[in-house]
Amino acid sequence: MPSFTLPRAARITRITRTHKVAVAVLAAAGATSGLALTSAPDTAQAASEHAPAAVKPVSAKGQPAKADDARTSRPVTASVADHVKVTAVEKQHSAQQAANRSAERKDVKEYPNNLDGWIRESLDIMKAKGIPGSYEGLHRNIMRESAGDPNAVNDWDINAINGVPSKGLLQVIQPTFDAYHVAGTPHKLTDPIANITAAANYAADRYGSIDNVDSAY
C-alpha cells in the first residue's frame, strides 16, 4: 500500500484540534475539581450542625454558669477549707479549756461537811495565813467548848449577861470575832471555818497558839 502523507497544513489542523480537545478535557476536570472544593465547606458545615453541642457549665441553681461563677469556685473551696481549719482550732481550744477546768477542780481541795472537814479546812487556811495550831489543839478545845456543835450558844456566863454571848465551835463573842476575823472566810460568827480560824488567830495573839489553851480563854 502506498504511503500517504498529509499535507503540512492538514497536520497542523489536526494537532490544533487535538490540543483543543485536551484543553477541554482539562477544563472539565478543573470544573469537577472546583465543584469538589466548593462542596467541602458544605460538608463540614453539615457535620458541624449534626455534632453534639459542647457541654456548658451549670451553676448550683441549675442556671448556666457565668464566667464569674468559674472565677469564684476556687475561693469557695478555700473558704470551706478555712472553715474546717477554724473548726479544728475551736475544738482544740475547747478541749484545752476543759483540761484547764479539770486541772482547776483538782487543785481545789474538797472537805467533808463535818467536824473533821471543818478542822482540816481551817488548818489549811491557818497555814496559808501563818496562824499556828494543830489538829489536836483545835479538836481538844472544840470538844470542851461546844462538843462539836457549830450553833452552840452560852447564855449564862458573864458575856451572856453583858449581851454578847459566846457562840460557835470555839465559843467566840462577836467583838473578838470582828477583831480577829480571818480574810477569805465568811463574816459570820457561827460559820464553822470562820469561827475556828478567828478563835485560833485570837489564841495565837494571846497565848502563842491554840495548842496552849486548856481552859476558858
PDB file of C-alpha atoms in Angstrom:
ATOM      1  CA  MET A   1       0.000   0.000   0.000  1.00  0.00           C
ATOM      2  CA  PRO A   2       1.480   3.299  -0.918  1.00  0.00           C
ATOM      3  CA  SER A   3       2.284   5.607   1.978  1.00  0.00           C
ATOM      4  CA  PHE A   4       0.149   8.609   2.320  1.00  0.00           C
ATOM      5  CA  THR A   5       1.314  11.736   3.973  1.00  0.00           C
ATOM      6  CA  LEU A   6      -0.994  14.535   4.890  1.00  0.00           C
ATOM      7  CA  PRO A   7      -0.092  17.875   3.798  1.00  0.00           C
ATOM      8  CA  ARG A   8       1.583  20.089   6.442  1.00  0.00           C
ATOM      9  CA  ALA A   9      -1.462  22.314   6.780  1.00  0.00           C
ATOM     10  CA  ALA A  10      -3.660  19.307   7.488  1.00  0.00           C
ATOM     11  CA  ARG A  11      -1.262  18.073  10.185  1.00  0.00           C
ATOM     12  CA  ILE A  12      -1.317  21.482  11.931  1.00  0.00           C
ATOM     13  CA  THR A  13      -5.108  21.497  11.829  1.00  0.00           C
ATOM     14  CA  ARG A  14      -5.213  18.025  13.373  1.00  0.00           C
ATOM     15  CA  ILE A  15      -2.758  18.952  16.128  1.00  0.00           C
ATOM     16  CA  THR A  16      -4.748  22.081  16.852  1.00  0.00           C
ATOM     17  CA  ARG A  17      -7.944  20.083  17.225  1.00  0.00           C
ATOM     18  CA  THR A  18      -6.199  17.555  19.450  1.00  0.00           C
ATOM     19  CA  HIS A  19      -4.897  20.406  21.636  1.00  0.00           C
ATOM     20  CA  LYS A  20      -8.375  21.906  21.905  1.00  0.00           C
ATOM     21  CA  VAL A  21      -9.795  18.555  22.960  1.00  0.00           C
ATOM     22  CA  ALA A  22      -7.103  18.208  25.617  1.00  0.00           C
ATOM     23  CA  VAL A  23      -7.790  21.696  26.892  1.00  0.00           C
ATOM     24  CA  ALA A  24     -11.490  20.953  27.006  1.00  0.00           C
ATOM     25  CA  VAL A  25     -10.794  17.756  28.973  1.00  0.00           C
ATOM     26  CA  LEU A  26      -8.582  19.666  31.436  1.00  0.00           C
ATOM     27  CA  ALA A  27     -11.214  22.352  31.789  1.00  0.00           C
ATOM     28  CA  ALA A  28     -13.828  19.742  32.535  1.00  0.00           C
ATOM     29  CA  ALA A  29     -11.534  18.148  35.106  1.00  0.00           C
ATOM     30  CA  GLY A  30     -10.868  21.529  36.636  1.00  0.00           C
ATOM     31  CA  ALA A  31     -14.571  22.256  36.866  1.00  0.00           C
ATOM     32  CA  THR A  32     -15.119  18.948  38.571  1.00  0.00           C
ATOM     33  CA  SER A  33     -12.290  19.692  40.990  1.00  0.00           C
ATOM     34  CA  GLY A  34     -13.746  23.108  41.624  1.00  0.00           C
ATOM     35  CA  LEU A  35     -17.064  21.590  42.436  1.00  0.00           C
ATOM     36  CA  ALA A  36     -15.415  19.237  44.876  1.00  0.00           C
ATOM     37  CA  LEU A  37     -13.548  22.105  46.562  1.00  0.00           C
ATOM     38  CA  THR A  38     -16.621  24.251  46.864  1.00  0.00           C
ATOM     39  CA  SER A  39     -18.668  21.404  48.261  1.00  0.00           C
ATOM     40  CA  ALA A  40     -16.178  20.732  51.063  1.00  0.00           C
ATOM     41  CA  PRO A  41     -17.335  23.638  53.214  1.00  0.00           C
ATOM     42  CA  ASP A  42     -20.944  22.474  52.887  1.00  0.00           C
ATOM     43  CA  THR A  43     -19.927  19.030  54.109  1.00  0.00           C
ATOM     44  CA  ALA A  44     -18.010  20.488  57.073  1.00  0.00           C
ATOM     45  CA  GLN A  45     -20.922  22.745  57.941  1.00  0.00           C
ATOM     46  CA  ALA A  46     -23.328  19.810  57.868  1.00  0.00           C
ATOM     47  CA  ALA A  47     -21.015  17.805  60.110  1.00  0.00           C
ATOM     48  CA  SER A  48     -20.787  20.741  62.494  1.00  0.00           C
ATOM     49  CA  GLU A  49     -24.563  21.082  62.579  1.00  0.00           C
ATOM     50  CA  HIS A  50     -25.017  17.401  63.446  1.00  0.00           C
ATOM     51  CA  ALA A  51     -22.171  17.304  66.009  1.00  0.00           C
ATOM     52  CA  PRO A  52     -23.225  17.211  69.701  1.00  0.00           C
ATOM     53  CA  ALA A  53     -23.261  20.599  71.373  1.00  0.00           C
ATOM     54  CA  ALA A  54     -20.450  21.396  73.798  1.00  0.00           C
ATOM     55  CA  VAL A  55     -21.410  20.846  77.444  1.00  0.00           C
ATOM     56  CA  LYS A  56     -21.792  24.176  79.209  1.00  0.00           C
ATOM     57  CA  PRO A  57     -21.100  24.521  82.964  1.00  0.00           C
ATOM     58  CA  VAL A  58     -24.174  24.787  85.128  1.00  0.00           C
ATOM     59  CA  SER A  59     -24.379  26.680  88.412  1.00  0.00           C
ATOM     60  CA  ALA A  60     -25.683  25.278  91.724  1.00  0.00           C
ATOM     61  CA  LYS A  61     -29.113  26.817  90.978  1.00  0.00           C
ATOM     62  CA  GLY A  62     -29.411  24.926  87.683  1.00  0.00           C
ATOM     63  CA  GLN A  63     -28.709  28.033  85.592  1.00  0.00           C
ATOM     64  CA  PRO A  64     -25.885  28.274  83.029  1.00  0.00           C
ATOM     65  CA  ALA A  65     -22.754  29.204  84.874  1.00  0.00           C
ATOM     66  CA  LYS A  66     -21.272  32.593  84.203  1.00  0.00           C
ATOM     67  CA  ALA A  67     -17.643  33.464  83.888  1.00  0.00           C
ATOM     68  CA  ASP A  68     -17.784  34.987  87.379  1.00  0.00           C
ATOM     69  CA  ASP A  69     -19.029  31.661  88.760  1.00  0.00           C
ATOM     70  CA  ALA A  70     -15.945  29.912  87.442  1.00  0.00           C
ATOM     71  CA  ARG A  71     -13.716  32.559  88.939  1.00  0.00           C
ATOM     72  CA  THR A  72     -15.384  32.301  92.342  1.00  0.00           C
ATOM     73  CA  SER A  73     -15.309  28.493  92.532  1.00  0.00           C
ATOM     74  CA  ARG A  74     -11.809  28.390  93.943  1.00  0.00           C
ATOM     75  CA  PRO A  75     -12.409  30.964  96.687  1.00  0.00           C
ATOM     76  CA  VAL A  76     -15.475  28.980  97.785  1.00  0.00           C
ATOM     77  CA  THR A  77     -13.350  25.848  98.055  1.00  0.00           C
ATOM     78  CA  ALA A  78     -10.743  27.797 100.004  1.00  0.00           C
ATOM     79  CA  SER A  79     -13.469  29.158 102.284  1.00  0.00           C
ATOM     80  CA  VAL A  80     -14.630  25.640 103.109  1.00  0.00           C
ATOM     81  CA  ALA A  81     -11.061  24.626 103.873  1.00  0.00           C
ATOM     82  CA  ASP A  82     -10.634  27.668 106.101  1.00  0.00           C
ATOM     83  CA  HIS A  83     -13.876  26.805 107.906  1.00  0.00           C
ATOM     84  CA  VAL A  84     -12.605  23.292 108.556  1.00  0.00           C
ATOM     85  CA  LYS A  85      -9.360  24.721 109.936  1.00  0.00           C
ATOM     86  CA  VAL A  86     -11.223  27.180 112.170  1.00  0.00           C
ATOM     87  CA  THR A  87     -13.496  24.412 113.444  1.00  0.00           C
ATOM     88  CA  ALA A  88     -10.473  22.275 114.289  1.00  0.00           C
ATOM     89  CA  VAL A  89      -8.860  25.173 116.146  1.00  0.00           C
ATOM     90  CA  GLU A  90     -12.089  25.827 118.056  1.00  0.00           C
ATOM     91  CA  LYS A  91     -12.321  22.174 119.056  1.00  0.00           C
ATOM     92  CA  GLN A  92      -8.721  22.216 120.216  1.00  0.00           C
ATOM     93  CA  HIS A  93      -9.364  25.394 122.201  1.00  0.00           C
ATOM     94  CA  SER A  94     -12.479  23.878 123.811  1.00  0.00           C
ATOM     95  CA  ALA A  95     -10.538  20.741 124.716  1.00  0.00           C
ATOM     96  CA  GLN A  96      -7.801  22.891 126.271  1.00  0.00           C
ATOM     97  CA  GLN A  97     -10.370  24.857 128.277  1.00  0.00           C
ATOM     98  CA  ALA A  98     -11.940  21.620 129.521  1.00  0.00           C
ATOM     99  CA  ALA A  99      -8.494  20.359 130.542  1.00  0.00           C
ATOM    100  CA  ASN A 100      -7.815  23.630 132.370  1.00  0.00           C
ATOM    101  CA  ARG A 101     -11.127  23.413 134.221  1.00  0.00           C
ATOM    102  CA  SER A 102     -10.375  19.827 135.158  1.00  0.00           C
ATOM    103  CA  ALA A 103      -6.959  20.854 136.465  1.00  0.00           C
ATOM    104  CA  GLU A 104      -8.531  23.710 138.435  1.00  0.00           C
ATOM    105  CA  ARG A 105     -11.026  21.314 140.009  1.00  0.00           C
ATOM    106  CA  LYS A 106      -8.175  19.039 141.014  1.00  0.00           C
ATOM    107  CA  ASP A 107      -6.374  21.999 142.591  1.00  0.00           C
ATOM    108  CA  VAL A 108      -9.467  22.881 144.663  1.00  0.00           C
ATOM    109  CA  LYS A 109      -9.379  20.693 147.729  1.00  0.00           C
ATOM    110  CA  GLU A 110     -12.691  19.393 148.964  1.00  0.00           C
ATOM    111  CA  TYR A 111     -13.516  18.833 152.616  1.00  0.00           C
ATOM    112  CA  PRO A 112     -16.353  16.853 154.185  1.00  0.00           C
ATOM    113  CA  ASN A 113     -19.061  18.902 155.841  1.00  0.00           C
ATOM    114  CA  ASN A 114     -18.398  17.644 159.357  1.00  0.00           C
ATOM    115  CA  LEU A 115     -16.151  18.431 162.314  1.00  0.00           C
ATOM    116  CA  ASP A 116     -13.157  16.661 160.763  1.00  0.00           C
ATOM    117  CA  GLY A 117     -13.580  18.549 157.493  1.00  0.00           C
ATOM    118  CA  TRP A 118     -14.028  21.895 159.292  1.00  0.00           C
ATOM    119  CA  ILE A 119     -10.835  21.423 161.304  1.00  0.00           C
ATOM    120  CA  ARG A 120      -8.805  20.343 158.261  1.00  0.00           C
ATOM    121  CA  GLU A 121     -10.013  23.227 156.114  1.00  0.00           C
ATOM    122  CA  SER A 122      -9.307  25.672 158.967  1.00  0.00           C
ATOM    123  CA  LEU A 123      -5.794  24.271 159.354  1.00  0.00           C
ATOM    124  CA  ASP A 124      -5.086  24.836 155.630  1.00  0.00           C
ATOM    125  CA  ILE A 125      -6.260  28.446 155.905  1.00  0.00           C
ATOM    126  CA  MET A 126      -4.271  28.957 159.115  1.00  0.00           C
ATOM    127  CA  LYS A 127      -1.163  27.582 157.426  1.00  0.00           C
ATOM    128  CA  ALA A 128      -1.623  29.964 154.468  1.00  0.00           C
ATOM    129  CA  LYS A 129      -2.075  32.908 156.866  1.00  0.00           C
ATOM    130  CA  GLY A 130       0.760  31.937 159.215  1.00  0.00           C
ATOM    131  CA  ILE A 131      -1.502  31.171 162.168  1.00  0.00           C
ATOM    132  CA  PRO A 132      -0.092  28.403 164.420  1.00  0.00           C
ATOM    133  CA  GLY A 133      -2.154  25.453 165.639  1.00  0.00           C
ATOM    134  CA  SER A 134      -2.579  21.702 165.260  1.00  0.00           C
ATOM    135  CA  TYR A 135      -5.421  19.319 164.632  1.00  0.00           C
ATOM    136  CA  GLU A 136      -5.151  18.018 168.205  1.00  0.00           C
ATOM    137  CA  GLY A 137      -5.181  21.510 169.744  1.00  0.00           C
ATOM    138  CA  LEU A 138      -8.237  22.582 167.760  1.00  0.00           C
ATOM    139  CA  HIS A 139     -10.174  19.367 168.299  1.00  0.00           C
ATOM    140  CA  ARG A 140      -9.478  19.304 172.057  1.00  0.00           C
ATOM    141  CA  ASN A 141     -10.680  22.870 172.634  1.00  0.00           C
ATOM    142  CA  ILE A 142     -13.699  22.480 170.356  1.00  0.00           C
ATOM    143  CA  MET A 143     -14.933  19.431 172.255  1.00  0.00           C
ATOM    144  CA  ARG A 144     -14.541  21.235 175.584  1.00  0.00           C
ATOM    145  CA  GLU A 145     -16.228  24.472 174.438  1.00  0.00           C
ATOM    146  CA  SER A 146     -19.139  23.231 172.279  1.00  0.00           C
ATOM    147  CA  ALA A 147     -18.936  19.418 171.941  1.00  0.00           C
ATOM    148  CA  GLY A 148     -18.631  19.980 168.183  1.00  0.00           C
ATOM    149  CA  ASP A 149     -21.898  21.937 167.745  1.00  0.00           C
ATOM    150  CA  PRO A 150     -21.339  24.951 165.458  1.00  0.00           C
ATOM    151  CA  ASN A 151     -24.586  26.550 166.666  1.00  0.00           C
ATOM    152  CA  ALA A 152     -23.847  26.233 170.390  1.00  0.00           C
ATOM    153  CA  VAL A 153     -24.596  29.398 172.420  1.00  0.00           C
ATOM    154  CA  ASN A 154     -23.541  30.180 176.007  1.00  0.00           C
ATOM    155  CA  ASP A 155     -26.444  32.062 177.572  1.00  0.00           C
ATOM    156  CA  TRP A 156     -25.361  32.047 181.214  1.00  0.00           C
ATOM    157  CA  ASP A 157     -21.758  33.388 181.611  1.00  0.00           C
ATOM    158  CA  ILE A 158     -20.683  36.983 182.061  1.00  0.00           C
ATOM    159  CA  ASN A 159     -20.575  37.574 178.335  1.00  0.00           C
ATOM    160  CA  ALA A 160     -24.192  36.486 178.026  1.00  0.00           C
ATOM    161  CA  ILE A 161     -25.110  38.728 180.941  1.00  0.00           C
ATOM    162  CA  ASN A 162     -23.431  41.637 179.121  1.00  0.00           C
ATOM    163  CA  GLY A 163     -25.451  40.878 175.990  1.00  0.00           C
ATOM    164  CA  VAL A 164     -22.620  39.380 173.935  1.00  0.00           C
ATOM    165  CA  PRO A 165     -22.939  35.630 174.393  1.00  0.00           C
ATOM    166  CA  SER A 166     -20.209  33.257 173.224  1.00  0.00           C
ATOM    167  CA  LYS A 167     -21.163  31.287 170.098  1.00  0.00           C
ATOM    168  CA  GLY A 168     -19.912  28.603 167.779  1.00  0.00           C
ATOM    169  CA  LEU A 169     -17.436  25.712 167.926  1.00  0.00           C
ATOM    170  CA  LEU A 170     -14.862  27.632 169.985  1.00  0.00           C
ATOM    171  CA  GLN A 171     -17.325  29.920 171.777  1.00  0.00           C
ATOM    172  CA  VAL A 172     -16.238  33.304 170.483  1.00  0.00           C
ATOM    173  CA  ILE A 173     -18.011  36.570 171.293  1.00  0.00           C
ATOM    174  CA  GLN A 174     -18.899  38.969 168.454  1.00  0.00           C
ATOM    175  CA  PRO A 175     -16.344  41.728 169.271  1.00  0.00           C
ATOM    176  CA  THR A 176     -13.492  39.180 169.388  1.00  0.00           C
ATOM    177  CA  PHE A 177     -14.678  37.614 166.141  1.00  0.00           C
ATOM    178  CA  ASP A 178     -14.789  41.009 164.408  1.00  0.00           C
ATOM    179  CA  ALA A 179     -11.286  41.886 165.629  1.00  0.00           C
ATOM    180  CA  TYR A 180      -9.662  38.568 164.661  1.00  0.00           C
ATOM    181  CA  HIS A 181     -11.717  37.548 161.650  1.00  0.00           C
ATOM    182  CA  VAL A 182      -9.524  35.891 159.003  1.00  0.00           C
ATOM    183  CA  ALA A 183      -9.923  37.291 155.497  1.00  0.00           C
ATOM    184  CA  GLY A 184     -11.276  34.795 152.990  1.00  0.00           C
ATOM    185  CA  THR A 185     -13.703  33.180 155.419  1.00  0.00           C
ATOM    186  CA  PRO A 186     -17.396  34.103 155.828  1.00  0.00           C
ATOM    187  CA  HIS A 187     -18.040  37.069 158.096  1.00  0.00           C
ATOM    188  CA  LYS A 188     -20.482  35.057 160.180  1.00  0.00           C
ATOM    189  CA  LEU A 189     -19.797  34.188 163.826  1.00  0.00           C
ATOM    190  CA  THR A 190     -21.345  30.716 163.736  1.00  0.00           C
ATOM    191  CA  ASP A 191     -19.781  29.641 160.438  1.00  0.00           C
ATOM    192  CA  PRO A 192     -17.556  26.648 161.419  1.00  0.00           C
ATOM    193  CA  ILE A 193     -14.482  27.708 159.402  1.00  0.00           C
ATOM    194  CA  ALA A 194     -14.752  31.400 160.262  1.00  0.00           C
ATOM    195  CA  ASN A 195     -15.267  30.607 163.978  1.00  0.00           C
ATOM    196  CA  ILE A 196     -12.287  28.232 164.218  1.00  0.00           C
ATOM    197  CA  THR A 197      -9.827  30.464 162.340  1.00  0.00           C
ATOM    198  CA  ALA A 198     -10.845  33.607 164.269  1.00  0.00           C
ATOM    199  CA  ALA A 199     -10.501  31.795 167.590  1.00  0.00           C
ATOM    200  CA  ALA A 200      -7.110  30.322 166.588  1.00  0.00           C
ATOM    201  CA  ASN A 201      -5.990  33.806 165.466  1.00  0.00           C
ATOM    202  CA  TYR A 202      -7.041  35.248 168.828  1.00  0.00           C
ATOM    203  CA  ALA A 203      -5.397  32.405 170.788  1.00  0.00           C
ATOM    204  CA  ALA A 204      -2.146  32.857 168.807  1.00  0.00           C
ATOM    205  CA  ASP A 205      -2.164  36.548 169.766  1.00  0.00           C
ATOM    206  CA  ARG A 206      -2.921  35.882 173.433  1.00  0.00           C
ATOM    207  CA  TYR A 207      -1.280  32.505 174.127  1.00  0.00           C
ATOM    208  CA  GLY A 208       1.046  31.851 171.227  1.00  0.00           C
ATOM    209  CA  SER A 209      -1.153  29.060 169.807  1.00  0.00           C
ATOM    210  CA  ILE A 210      -4.493  27.376 170.302  1.00  0.00           C
ATOM    211  CA  ASP A 211      -2.456  24.345 171.360  1.00  0.00           C
ATOM    212  CA  ASN A 212      -1.528  26.207 174.552  1.00  0.00           C
ATOM    213  CA  VAL A 213      -5.165  26.669 175.594  1.00  0.00           C
ATOM    214  CA  ASP A 214      -6.555  24.091 178.050  1.00  0.00           C
ATOM    215  CA  SER A 215      -9.405  26.002 179.643  1.00  0.00           C
ATOM    216  CA  ALA A 216     -11.637  29.025 179.164  1.00  0.00           C
ATOM    217  CA  TYR A 217      -9.751  31.681 177.284  1.00  0.00           C
TER     218      TYR A 217
END
